[in-house]
């Protein structure tokens, strides 16, 4: 079973983002970038499948500018066998200029070329937070999808998975025939550290570079970002004395109760 | 790139905050020193090489260790310091991450990296827990790297895989109750048997890091320097293992000023018989082993100083912005500015010196003695001074162990003594300068 994992380079989750002075987006200059946390979960799951021999090969794919190479190196150090770098123009922001539709289109090309049985993606990337790429990719490929995966069990390698997925009211268990697209939620696993020996081994693994603009996919964004502004500063709360006072305030001040 | 990364980085947090003190702590302290984010998770590596990270692999190594430290080392440091206990679990994790054999060839279970990589690991670990780092240093540099550089293939295959994995905890025995700086004044002796097939070791070694880990028995395995001839330089090195008859724990050393979560012991050798296969290098040839390994020991101790300094400056910087007095943040006062700015400049000077020396340090030879001594001389006192200023800037909070600086302040002092005292560096450096240098680079 050949597994492909999408790994995206995003602003590190611990960075307190600032808005650019021209309000065109969040500041990306001199900001620490890391692999999207949900992509780490996807990567971890793929490496586990490799360790249990359910997967024969794990391919990490990153779509982004030159620097996305660093994210691929991390994926290789975590245990991917090889990488595919779909190079985008350095001027295009992958957090807002490259939309899920384009990303799904590019991933589809790679899936078809690499003859993949299972695509593992993060449920969303923490920059755009769209949560659309996985479902769109499944739709384009005509494959089943299991989003927000909390547990993946291989029923028969290359044929059938069982996926427990997070929903607002609990979890749902799906029987998923392969090929399929699965998107990872945080609870799926605890991503490993890239150990030092594996960091060293990753040096010798190959990364194929493709050019996004040459792949016959329409990359034009469908939306235009007009302005990015920080959320309003939260006002301090008040401590209420009693439930009655709370209900009163919810009615009169907050207007959320009739 | 470098500078901006520093400035966006928040300091690590003090954990295990006890209720009583927490109640006294104003919000600014809390915000200033809290962990970057609740439930911090492992972070992946990114970023390219730079002066402190000579290759991409070094960069990845640094980020891996840093995120491991945030998630797993920082949270345990205060407790183990208070209890004066060695954290065997955390040490084992260092093995799982491939850090215990950082400079060892992959065939013996190591990661095959260099002096710069060793510095990176020491710097990052020390930013949270210098005591754990000291135990790491004694194991990975003083034993593991020493045997990697000076041992035979048989010795390496026999002892390195378990040491790199962390299933054995090792150390090195040079100092004695009566001889430290004057290392050639050692009196522990190894006398060959009449047939020359074995040696009998008698004597005592003092201040041995990892000499015990449980306070009851010796550590697992040691490289032991002992006198084997009448000449002052007739010193040989032997491998001595736990359980060998006559090899005993003399005492666990209690009540150290700092480095309290690193175990230090006196070890006693009462007629310990070792076979010739335990001799590392040539008989009477251990001076070479010693010289080779002292360089990396000093450089990594310097790296520990750099780590301590970084953490202290991060704490000062954050606290200085947020703590208000007389209606202004305290970093608007000139004296506080001097503490922070002097510290930063000295830290950067030390860090550049360190990584410049590390980049040229060939682990298999000698020849960097002057600068190995020089980096340790500079970076250790720098760390102590920076920690002292950080304590001053944090005022009362700085003086209490929950806020970390107090511990780093105590730990920093050891660096001026262990692995060579400041005075030993002065002596060695002036000897080398007088001998080899007329004009300086
Ligand atoms: C926590 C800790 C861990 C340690 N771990 C280890 C270990 O794992 N293995 C190991 O072998 N050792 C270890 N040591 C020992 C350490 O290396 C020695 O303490 C150090 O070398 C100094 O030796 P000493 O303590 O005997 O002091 P001394 O050498 O007796 O020095 C006392 C004072 O005299 C000064 N002095 C001595 N000679 C001169 C001179 N010629 N000129 C000017 N001043 C001089 C010294 O600088 C110092 O100020 C450790 C020590 C500590 C405290």
XYZ file of C-alpha atoms and ligand atoms in Angstrom:
752
model
C 0.000 0.000 0.000
C 1.472 3.310 -1.045
C 0.649 6.247 1.190
C 0.962 9.900 0.300
C 1.026 12.575 2.991
C 0.504 16.266 2.425
C 2.719 18.475 4.605
C 2.313 22.224 4.619
C 4.695 24.890 5.851
C 2.834 27.378 8.029
C 3.582 29.990 10.665
C 4.574 28.083 13.787
C 1.632 27.471 16.067
C 3.363 29.209 18.977
C 4.038 32.453 17.107
C 1.816 35.367 18.000
C 0.978 36.559 14.523
C 1.013 40.227 13.599
C -0.739 41.937 10.721
C 1.332 43.519 7.961
C 1.235 47.331 8.011
C -0.607 47.334 4.639
C -3.227 44.916 6.060
C -2.662 42.542 3.141
C -2.187 39.569 5.413
C -0.358 38.351 8.484
C 3.331 39.149 8.639
C 5.394 36.276 7.263
C 8.809 37.935 7.232
C 11.197 36.756 9.929
C 8.556 34.580 11.493
C 9.244 31.036 12.578
C 7.659 28.561 10.204
C 6.957 24.892 10.942
C 5.058 21.945 9.632
C 1.308 22.386 10.083
C 0.421 20.499 13.301
C -2.344 18.452 11.675
C 0.055 17.477 8.899
C 2.349 16.175 11.607
C -0.467 13.928 12.775
C -0.991 12.721 9.213
C 2.738 12.113 8.830
C 2.921 10.242 12.113
C 0.052 7.983 11.101
C 1.722 7.192 7.801
C 4.986 6.301 9.518
C 3.077 4.028 11.883
C 1.472 2.299 8.910
C 4.960 1.799 7.525
C 6.187 0.392 10.823
C 3.355 -2.112 10.982
C 4.132 -2.997 7.378
C 0.643 -1.988 6.250
C 2.285 0.670 4.070
C 5.055 -0.218 1.649
C 6.071 3.338 0.891
C 5.366 6.765 2.332
C 5.667 9.788 0.078
C 5.571 13.278 1.575
C 4.288 16.077 -0.650
C 4.570 19.750 0.024
C 3.182 22.503 -2.146
C 4.921 25.796 -1.601
C 7.864 28.048 -2.339
C 11.521 27.038 -2.067
C 11.432 27.036 1.710
C 8.845 24.236 1.728
C 11.887 22.038 1.241
C 12.585 22.408 4.972
C 9.178 21.000 5.798
C 9.802 18.076 3.478
C 13.129 17.441 5.212
C 11.260 17.248 8.490
C 8.825 14.767 6.986
C 11.735 12.686 5.703
C 13.375 12.807 9.123
C 10.106 11.657 10.697
C 10.148 8.639 8.402
C 8.828 9.392 4.901
C 10.715 7.449 2.236
C 10.879 10.236 -0.290
C 9.498 13.651 -1.021
C 7.752 15.534 -3.781
C 8.052 19.297 -3.778
C 5.464 21.074 -5.902
C 7.194 24.405 -6.258
C 5.060 27.521 -6.280
C 6.098 31.053 -7.089
C 7.905 32.658 -4.151
C 5.588 35.666 -4.532
C 2.436 33.616 -3.887
C 1.377 33.339 -0.266
C 0.393 29.787 0.530
C -1.753 30.949 3.443
C -4.182 32.906 1.293
C -3.049 33.229 -2.356
C -3.113 29.509 -3.034
C -6.602 28.225 -2.351
C -7.783 24.732 -1.391
C -9.213 24.175 -4.859
C -5.813 24.740 -6.466
C -4.045 22.669 -3.832
C -6.494 19.800 -4.279
C -5.985 20.023 -8.045
C -2.203 19.825 -7.663
C -2.424 16.976 -5.175
C -4.689 15.086 -7.554
C -1.993 15.252 -10.230
C 0.593 13.906 -7.827
C -1.742 11.145 -6.623
C -2.358 10.022 -10.168
C 1.277 10.110 -11.125
C 2.477 8.286 -8.007
C -0.247 5.636 -8.002
C -1.214 6.157 -4.415
C -3.644 3.977 -2.421
C -4.162 6.255 0.541
C -3.829 10.011 0.940
C -3.349 11.300 4.469
C -3.763 15.024 5.038
C -4.219 17.295 8.021
C -7.865 18.155 8.675
C -6.941 21.769 8.009
C -3.908 24.015 8.000
C -3.649 26.455 10.861
C -3.122 29.457 8.585
C -6.145 29.441 6.271
C -8.189 27.083 8.479
C -10.339 26.216 5.457
C -10.620 22.473 6.048
C -11.511 21.998 2.384
C -8.490 20.474 0.697
C -9.125 16.883 1.771
C -12.796 16.793 0.833
C -12.133 18.556 -2.499
C -9.354 16.138 -3.359
C -11.597 13.163 -2.582
C -14.313 14.700 -4.715
C -11.998 15.306 -7.665
C -10.608 11.794 -7.473
C -14.045 10.249 -6.935
C -12.653 8.539 -3.826
C -14.257 7.999 -0.438
C -13.205 10.336 2.324
C -12.948 10.162 6.093
C -12.285 13.535 7.657
C -11.263 14.436 11.236
C -9.822 10.989 11.837
C -9.222 10.086 15.482
C -8.295 6.476 14.826
C -7.287 4.592 11.703
C -7.353 0.799 11.606
C -6.222 -1.192 8.613
C -8.766 -3.921 7.955
C -6.964 -5.139 4.848
C -3.884 -3.370 3.534
C -4.540 -1.718 0.219
C -8.257 -2.606 0.420
C -10.110 -1.488 3.495
C -9.769 0.857 6.461
C -11.874 1.516 9.487
C -11.754 5.154 10.538
C -13.134 6.638 13.699
C -13.856 10.300 13.083
C -14.545 13.205 15.373
C -17.949 14.864 15.163
C -19.497 17.569 17.289
C -21.552 15.027 19.208
C -19.080 12.166 19.555
C -17.281 9.897 17.171
C -18.479 8.055 14.132
C -16.909 4.888 12.754
C -16.659 4.558 9.005
C -15.740 1.579 6.917
C -13.606 3.013 4.122
C -12.698 1.125 0.979
C -9.372 2.134 -0.585
C -8.208 4.180 -2.369
C -9.366 6.957 -0.076
C -8.551 10.322 1.445
C -8.246 10.555 5.228
C -7.704 13.810 7.105
C -6.111 13.772 10.533
C -7.357 15.336 13.742
C -5.162 16.052 16.753
C -6.302 13.073 18.753
C -5.191 10.651 16.054
C -1.726 10.239 17.535
C 1.217 11.963 19.180
C 3.693 12.940 16.473
C 7.219 11.739 17.130
C 10.374 13.788 17.237
C 12.650 13.433 14.269
C 15.488 11.625 16.043
C 19.051 12.631 15.328
C 19.942 9.435 13.421
C 16.837 9.930 11.306
C 17.700 13.571 10.667
C 21.037 12.327 9.349
C 19.441 9.577 7.248
C 16.979 12.022 5.722
C 19.887 13.755 4.031
C 20.192 10.830 1.647
C 16.513 10.618 0.712
C 15.342 12.080 -2.575
C 12.971 14.949 -3.184
C 11.497 15.336 -6.678
C 10.716 18.877 -7.631
C 7.723 19.718 -9.834
C 6.666 23.185 -10.934
C 3.092 23.992 -9.961
C 2.588 26.363 -12.892
C 3.437 23.584 -15.376
C 1.030 20.999 -14.037
C -2.048 22.059 -15.970
C -3.955 23.145 -12.883
C -5.757 26.448 -12.591
C -4.025 28.165 -9.668
C -5.918 31.455 -9.827
C -7.588 32.344 -6.545
C -11.376 32.640 -6.547
C -11.441 35.039 -3.664
C -9.711 38.340 -3.038
C -8.435 39.343 0.340
C -9.540 42.906 0.890
C -8.171 43.504 4.334
C -6.825 41.500 7.252
C -7.406 42.975 10.696
C -6.672 41.684 14.165
C -9.635 40.538 16.242
C -10.975 43.200 18.606
C -9.307 43.208 21.985
C -11.404 41.292 24.470
C -13.027 43.393 27.160
C -12.583 42.310 30.747
C -15.473 40.260 32.158
C -17.583 40.900 35.253
C -18.154 38.576 38.147
C -21.866 38.117 38.842
C -23.226 37.507 42.315
C -26.006 35.050 41.500
C -27.680 33.009 38.798
C -30.495 35.511 38.722
C -28.092 38.319 37.995
C -26.499 36.226 35.266
C -29.834 35.560 33.610
C -30.716 39.202 33.899
C -27.494 40.265 32.211
C -27.890 37.671 29.486
C -31.314 39.148 28.783
C -30.689 42.826 29.135
C -27.021 43.353 28.310
C -25.986 40.460 26.102
C -29.405 40.084 24.506
C -28.885 36.350 24.028
C -31.891 35.311 26.098
C -35.461 36.428 25.614
C 17.024 35.906 10.727
C 18.860 34.942 13.862
C 18.105 38.140 15.687
C 14.466 38.149 14.889
C 14.075 34.583 16.009
C 15.546 35.527 19.316
C 13.339 38.486 19.758
C 10.117 36.663 19.031
C 10.969 33.821 21.367
C 9.340 33.850 24.748
C 11.143 32.305 27.650
C 10.278 28.870 28.822
C 8.088 28.631 31.823
C 8.619 27.681 35.375
C 6.362 24.760 36.078
C 5.016 23.216 39.218
C 4.088 26.577 40.591
C 2.952 26.130 44.102
C -0.280 27.688 45.096
C 1.053 29.841 47.885
C 3.641 31.651 45.858
C 1.443 31.865 42.809
C -1.018 33.890 44.804
C 1.604 36.477 45.465
C 2.644 36.703 41.882
C 1.324 39.647 39.951
C -0.005 39.014 36.485
C 3.013 40.404 34.761
C 5.266 37.785 36.244
C 2.851 35.164 35.267
C 2.615 36.362 31.709
C 6.253 37.058 31.379
C 7.437 33.672 32.425
C 4.684 31.331 31.462
C 5.249 28.581 28.954
C 4.778 29.632 25.368
C 1.430 27.932 25.147
C -0.547 25.619 27.310
C -0.198 22.007 26.306
C 2.750 22.756 24.100
C 3.216 20.102 21.522
C 6.174 18.798 19.704
C 7.271 21.128 16.979
C 8.781 20.180 13.722
C 11.903 21.569 12.290
C 12.280 24.240 9.708
C 14.790 26.826 8.700
C 18.115 26.966 6.990
C 21.674 26.932 8.201
C 23.421 29.884 9.797
C 26.513 30.573 11.857
C 25.234 28.723 14.923
C 23.816 25.898 12.827
C 26.448 25.107 10.212
C 24.195 22.784 8.184
C 20.493 22.113 7.801
C 20.936 19.013 9.929
C 22.355 21.122 12.731
C 19.364 23.405 12.448
C 16.968 20.474 12.579
C 18.856 19.050 15.529
C 18.609 22.323 17.422
C 14.904 22.657 16.821
C 14.251 19.056 17.732
C 16.139 19.386 21.006
C 14.534 22.734 21.743
C 11.039 21.417 21.353
C 11.875 18.289 23.340
C 13.272 20.537 26.062
C 10.158 22.692 26.164
C 7.852 19.717 26.375
C 9.760 17.245 28.496
C 12.855 18.712 30.136
C 11.664 22.042 31.399
C 8.630 20.635 33.212
C 10.707 18.293 35.390
C 13.712 20.472 36.238
C 12.430 22.174 39.380
C 11.228 18.995 41.042
C 14.401 16.996 40.464
C 16.502 19.928 41.605
C 14.547 20.144 44.840
C 14.726 16.433 45.466
C 18.381 16.202 44.405
C 17.452 13.236 42.249
C 18.632 12.077 38.862
C 15.838 11.749 36.302
C 16.594 8.402 34.692
C 13.482 8.613 32.514
C 14.507 11.896 30.939
C 17.988 10.521 30.376
C 16.552 7.494 28.611
C 14.586 9.796 26.342
C 17.857 11.415 25.275
C 18.906 7.957 24.114
C 15.695 7.441 22.166
C 16.266 10.711 20.361
C 19.757 9.627 19.324
C 21.474 12.299 21.401
C 23.594 10.130 23.690
C 25.819 9.093 20.824
C 25.837 12.423 19.034
C 29.493 12.137 17.931
C 29.626 8.346 17.552
C 29.693 6.492 14.230
C 26.325 4.988 13.255
C 27.806 1.477 13.281
C 28.173 1.748 17.062
C 24.726 3.168 17.576
C 25.602 6.841 17.280
C 24.488 9.680 15.078
C 27.813 10.508 13.450
C 27.809 14.243 14.044
C 30.468 16.720 15.081
C 31.557 19.151 17.789
C 29.081 21.811 16.632
C 26.233 19.343 17.036
C 27.454 18.445 20.515
C 27.447 22.149 21.405
C 23.923 22.585 20.091
C 22.599 19.774 22.280
C 24.388 21.080 25.368
C 23.272 24.633 24.791
C 19.628 23.674 24.331
C 19.488 21.267 27.270
C 21.166 23.741 29.577
C 18.681 26.443 28.769
C 16.239 24.421 30.853
C 18.174 21.976 32.984
C 21.944 22.321 33.342
C 22.033 19.447 35.842
C 20.511 16.960 33.434
C 22.880 18.375 30.846
C 25.900 17.815 33.087
C 24.954 14.152 33.451
C 24.517 14.041 29.703
C 27.947 15.602 29.210
C 29.682 13.145 31.546
C 28.048 10.269 29.712
C 28.146 11.403 26.102
C 31.355 13.392 25.994
C 33.537 12.078 28.814
C 32.717 8.411 28.308
C 31.046 7.862 24.946
C 33.014 10.302 22.830
C 36.204 9.462 24.687
C 35.841 5.762 23.913
C 34.760 6.489 20.343
C 37.953 8.471 19.781
C 40.404 6.412 21.795
C 39.017 2.887 22.045
C 39.569 -0.170 19.868
C 36.879 -1.590 17.596
C 36.200 -4.341 20.129
C 35.817 -1.861 22.958
C 33.563 0.344 20.898
C 31.340 -2.542 19.795
C 31.109 -3.833 23.329
C 30.301 -0.614 25.187
C 28.992 2.023 22.807
C 25.687 0.572 21.557
C 24.235 0.252 25.069
C 25.639 3.637 26.074
C 24.189 5.320 22.976
C 20.844 3.713 23.657
C 20.885 4.764 27.303
C 20.609 1.312 28.825
C 23.923 1.955 30.576
C 24.857 5.207 32.296
C 28.516 6.025 32.135
C 31.121 8.483 33.317
C 34.796 9.314 33.471
C 37.138 9.289 36.474
C 40.023 11.688 36.435
C 39.860 13.847 39.580
C 40.817 12.499 42.965
C 40.281 13.608 46.540
C 43.814 14.984 46.545
C 44.320 15.986 42.907
C 42.106 18.046 40.633
C 43.760 20.777 38.643
C 47.051 19.019 39.211
C 45.728 16.007 37.355
C 49.137 14.402 36.957
C 49.359 14.421 40.713
C 46.875 11.517 40.702
C 47.778 8.579 42.901
C 45.299 5.924 41.792
C 47.506 3.243 40.341
C 47.101 0.221 38.095
C 49.738 -2.458 38.539
C 50.167 -5.071 35.813
C 50.070 -8.737 36.843
C 53.334 -10.656 36.443
C 52.037 -12.295 33.241
C 50.980 -8.905 31.947
C 47.444 -10.114 31.197
C 45.675 -7.980 33.756
C 45.971 -4.895 35.964
C 45.020 -4.277 39.558
C 43.591 -0.813 40.247
C 43.859 0.817 43.678
C 42.826 4.305 44.700
C 39.858 6.652 44.854
C 38.263 9.077 42.434
C 36.344 12.143 43.504
C 33.572 14.303 42.022
C 32.536 11.683 39.499
C 29.411 12.713 37.635
C 27.107 9.687 37.170
C 29.323 7.916 39.728
C 26.015 6.790 41.133
C 22.496 7.350 39.907
C 20.542 5.860 42.790
C 22.751 6.904 45.705
C 23.319 3.268 46.670
C 25.417 1.643 43.971
C 27.992 2.782 41.431
C 27.028 3.872 37.942
C 27.304 1.295 35.155
C 30.615 1.852 33.413
C 33.556 4.268 33.601
C 36.735 5.288 31.921
C 39.298 5.500 34.686
C 42.667 7.207 34.468
C 45.356 5.581 36.617
C 49.080 5.746 37.103
C 50.952 2.846 35.443
C 54.580 3.933 35.662
C 57.071 6.023 37.585
C 57.111 8.943 35.132
C 54.746 11.861 35.803
C 53.028 11.262 32.480
C 52.813 7.482 32.856
C 49.040 7.394 32.948
C 46.777 4.800 31.342
C 43.028 4.603 30.843
C 40.866 1.597 31.745
C 37.252 0.562 31.440
C 35.775 -0.374 34.808
C 32.302 -1.831 35.126
C 29.773 -1.918 37.905
C 29.946 -5.100 39.934
C 33.656 -5.741 39.468
C 35.040 -6.957 42.807
C 36.591 -4.082 44.733
C 34.786 -1.367 42.762
C 32.550 0.453 45.231
C 30.598 3.613 45.760
C 32.527 5.662 48.313
C 29.859 8.276 48.857
C 27.197 10.178 47.050
C 28.078 13.835 47.355
C 25.177 15.729 48.866
C 24.407 19.368 49.253
C 26.011 20.757 46.126
C 25.450 24.452 45.486
C 24.032 23.720 42.056
C 23.713 20.870 39.579
C 21.634 19.143 42.201
C 19.803 16.824 39.834
C 23.124 15.503 38.556
C 24.607 12.826 40.773
C 28.210 13.234 41.882
C 30.103 10.547 43.756
C 33.352 9.361 45.175
C 34.304 5.979 43.746
C 36.658 3.570 45.452
C 38.937 1.057 43.728
C 40.143 -1.566 46.137
C 42.251 -3.996 44.137
C 39.916 -3.983 41.149
C 41.277 -6.480 38.646
C 40.706 -5.726 34.977
C 41.927 -7.662 31.963
C 44.267 -6.150 29.398
C 41.289 -5.814 27.067
C 40.067 -3.082 29.406
C 43.094 -0.922 28.673
C 42.063 1.892 26.319
C 44.829 3.121 24.048
C 48.462 2.426 24.876
C 49.888 1.621 28.261
C 51.212 4.928 29.624
C 49.532 6.595 26.647
C 46.473 8.126 28.260
C 47.798 11.679 28.108
C 46.793 11.707 24.466
C 43.279 10.409 25.250
C 42.972 13.020 27.946
C 44.070 15.904 25.740
C 41.760 14.890 22.910
C 38.769 14.657 25.143
C 39.440 17.696 27.303
C 38.939 19.959 24.309
C 35.406 18.783 23.580
C 34.655 18.687 27.297
C 35.581 22.327 27.676
C 33.782 23.438 24.569
C 30.567 21.688 25.590
C 30.809 23.140 29.099
C 31.086 26.530 27.417
C 27.971 25.658 25.407
C 26.174 24.994 28.676
C 27.073 28.510 29.739
C 25.640 29.894 26.522
C 22.370 28.016 27.104
C 22.074 29.320 30.652
C 22.746 32.858 29.471
C 20.163 32.681 26.731
C 17.448 31.588 29.087
C 18.341 34.270 31.598
C 18.311 37.011 28.976
C 14.947 35.852 27.657
C 13.565 36.037 31.164
C 15.071 39.473 31.818
C 13.842 40.839 28.546
C 10.265 39.672 28.998
C 10.083 40.609 32.635
C 11.666 43.995 31.999
C 8.946 44.864 29.496
C 6.047 43.785 31.645
C 6.966 44.579 35.203
C 6.048 48.129 36.135
C 7.496 50.300 38.857
C 6.931 54.013 39.404
C 4.419 53.862 36.575
C 6.818 52.595 33.901
C 8.102 49.260 32.707
C 11.358 48.595 34.507
C 13.213 48.248 31.212
C 12.820 51.994 30.813
C 15.296 52.492 33.665
C 18.915 52.905 32.680
C 20.322 50.479 35.201
C 17.992 47.708 34.039
C 18.854 48.527 30.440
C 22.511 48.059 31.268
C 21.840 44.636 32.764
C 19.929 43.487 29.714
C 22.092 45.074 27.025
C 25.436 44.044 28.551
C 24.135 40.521 28.933
C 22.963 40.287 25.370
C 26.221 41.594 23.930
C 28.307 39.261 26.076
C 26.068 36.332 25.226
C 26.429 36.999 21.512
C 30.186 37.412 21.817
C 30.467 34.131 23.699
C 28.158 32.297 21.377
C 30.086 33.382 18.304
C 33.388 32.426 19.900
C 31.934 29.052 20.855
C 30.564 28.104 17.460
C 33.646 29.390 15.664
C 35.827 27.118 17.783
C 33.427 24.176 17.526
C 33.365 24.402 13.742
C 37.109 23.769 13.643
C 37.343 21.228 16.407
C 38.476 17.880 15.062
C 37.336 15.321 17.621
C 40.006 12.835 16.664
C 42.994 15.088 17.227
C 44.253 17.822 19.495
C 45.357 21.341 18.675
C 42.491 23.555 19.773
C 43.563 23.715 23.382
C 43.997 27.467 23.494
C 40.511 28.230 22.251
C 38.823 25.331 23.990
C 40.149 26.832 27.214
C 39.332 30.322 25.974
C 35.685 29.620 25.163
C 35.165 27.936 28.490
C 36.925 30.744 30.323
C 34.745 33.333 28.646
C 31.353 31.638 28.385
C 31.207 30.260 31.915
C 31.881 33.530 33.703
C 29.630 35.245 31.199
C 26.821 32.808 32.129
C 27.351 33.375 35.831
C 27.276 37.156 35.420
C 24.223 37.055 33.171
C 22.360 34.828 35.641
C 23.267 37.231 38.395
C 21.913 40.181 36.446
C 18.750 38.250 35.624
C 18.190 37.621 39.309
C 18.676 41.314 39.964
C 16.215 42.296 37.241
C 13.582 39.867 38.508
C 13.980 41.094 42.063
C 12.316 38.886 44.663
C 10.902 36.548 42.050
C 14.388 35.995 40.708
C 15.526 34.864 44.133
C 12.949 32.044 44.378
C 13.383 28.674 42.764
C 10.010 28.652 41.057
C 11.286 31.266 38.688
C 14.197 29.253 37.394
C 16.835 31.954 37.472
C 17.840 31.049 41.000
C 18.665 27.523 39.851
C 20.512 28.643 36.731
C 22.486 31.073 38.876
C 23.663 28.259 41.150
C 24.288 25.881 38.261
C 26.347 28.437 36.353
C 28.955 28.570 39.096
C 29.930 24.941 38.588
C 31.067 25.744 35.080
C 33.875 27.866 36.515
C 35.177 24.829 38.435
C 34.341 21.541 36.696
C 36.273 20.424 33.628
C 39.052 22.809 34.574
C 38.956 25.796 36.899
C 39.219 29.322 35.540
C 42.751 29.422 36.921
C 43.614 26.233 35.038
C 42.436 27.901 31.826
C 44.534 30.969 32.584
C 47.557 28.789 33.126
C 47.051 26.668 29.997
C 46.259 29.606 27.782
C 49.255 31.650 28.767
C 51.458 28.600 28.335
C 50.089 28.121 24.789
C 50.177 31.798 23.940
C 53.741 32.199 25.137
C 54.842 29.113 23.262
C 53.079 29.510 19.933
C 51.924 33.041 19.369
C 53.753 36.189 18.539
C 51.141 37.929 16.451
C 47.500 37.091 16.993
C 44.985 36.286 14.259
C 29.709 18.860 40.209
C 31.076 18.395 39.787
C 31.178 17.388 38.840
C 32.421 16.900 38.470
N 32.476 15.829 37.588
C 33.693 15.250 37.362
C 33.784 14.040 36.594
O 32.787 13.518 36.109
N 35.000 13.472 36.435
C 36.140 14.016 36.965
O 37.199 13.450 36.784
N 36.087 15.168 37.671
C 34.898 15.788 37.899
N 34.842 16.953 38.642
C 36.066 17.464 39.232
C 36.541 18.789 38.642
O 37.063 18.602 37.368
C 37.535 19.380 39.632
O 36.789 19.814 40.743
C 38.356 20.493 39.076
O 39.234 20.023 38.099
C 39.122 21.228 40.171
O 39.821 20.356 40.976
P 39.743 20.453 42.572
O 38.309 20.496 42.907
O 40.537 19.351 43.121
O 40.386 21.816 42.933
P 41.937 22.155 43.036
O 42.645 21.705 41.848
O 42.451 21.677 44.353
O 41.873 23.715 43.045
C 41.582 24.539 44.181
C 41.850 25.974 43.782
O 43.225 26.145 43.497
C 43.416 26.674 42.215
N 44.629 26.176 41.607
C 45.064 24.903 41.520
N 46.208 24.841 40.841
C 46.512 26.111 40.480
C 47.560 26.705 39.756
N 48.545 25.977 39.245
N 47.534 28.032 39.571
C 46.538 28.790 40.089
N 45.521 28.280 40.778
C 45.503 26.959 40.973
C 42.182 26.200 41.457
O 41.969 26.982 40.321
C 41.123 26.374 42.505
O 40.726 27.708 42.559
C 33.602 17.473 38.998
C 33.487 18.511 39.924
C 32.246 18.965 40.325
C 32.193 20.029 41.360
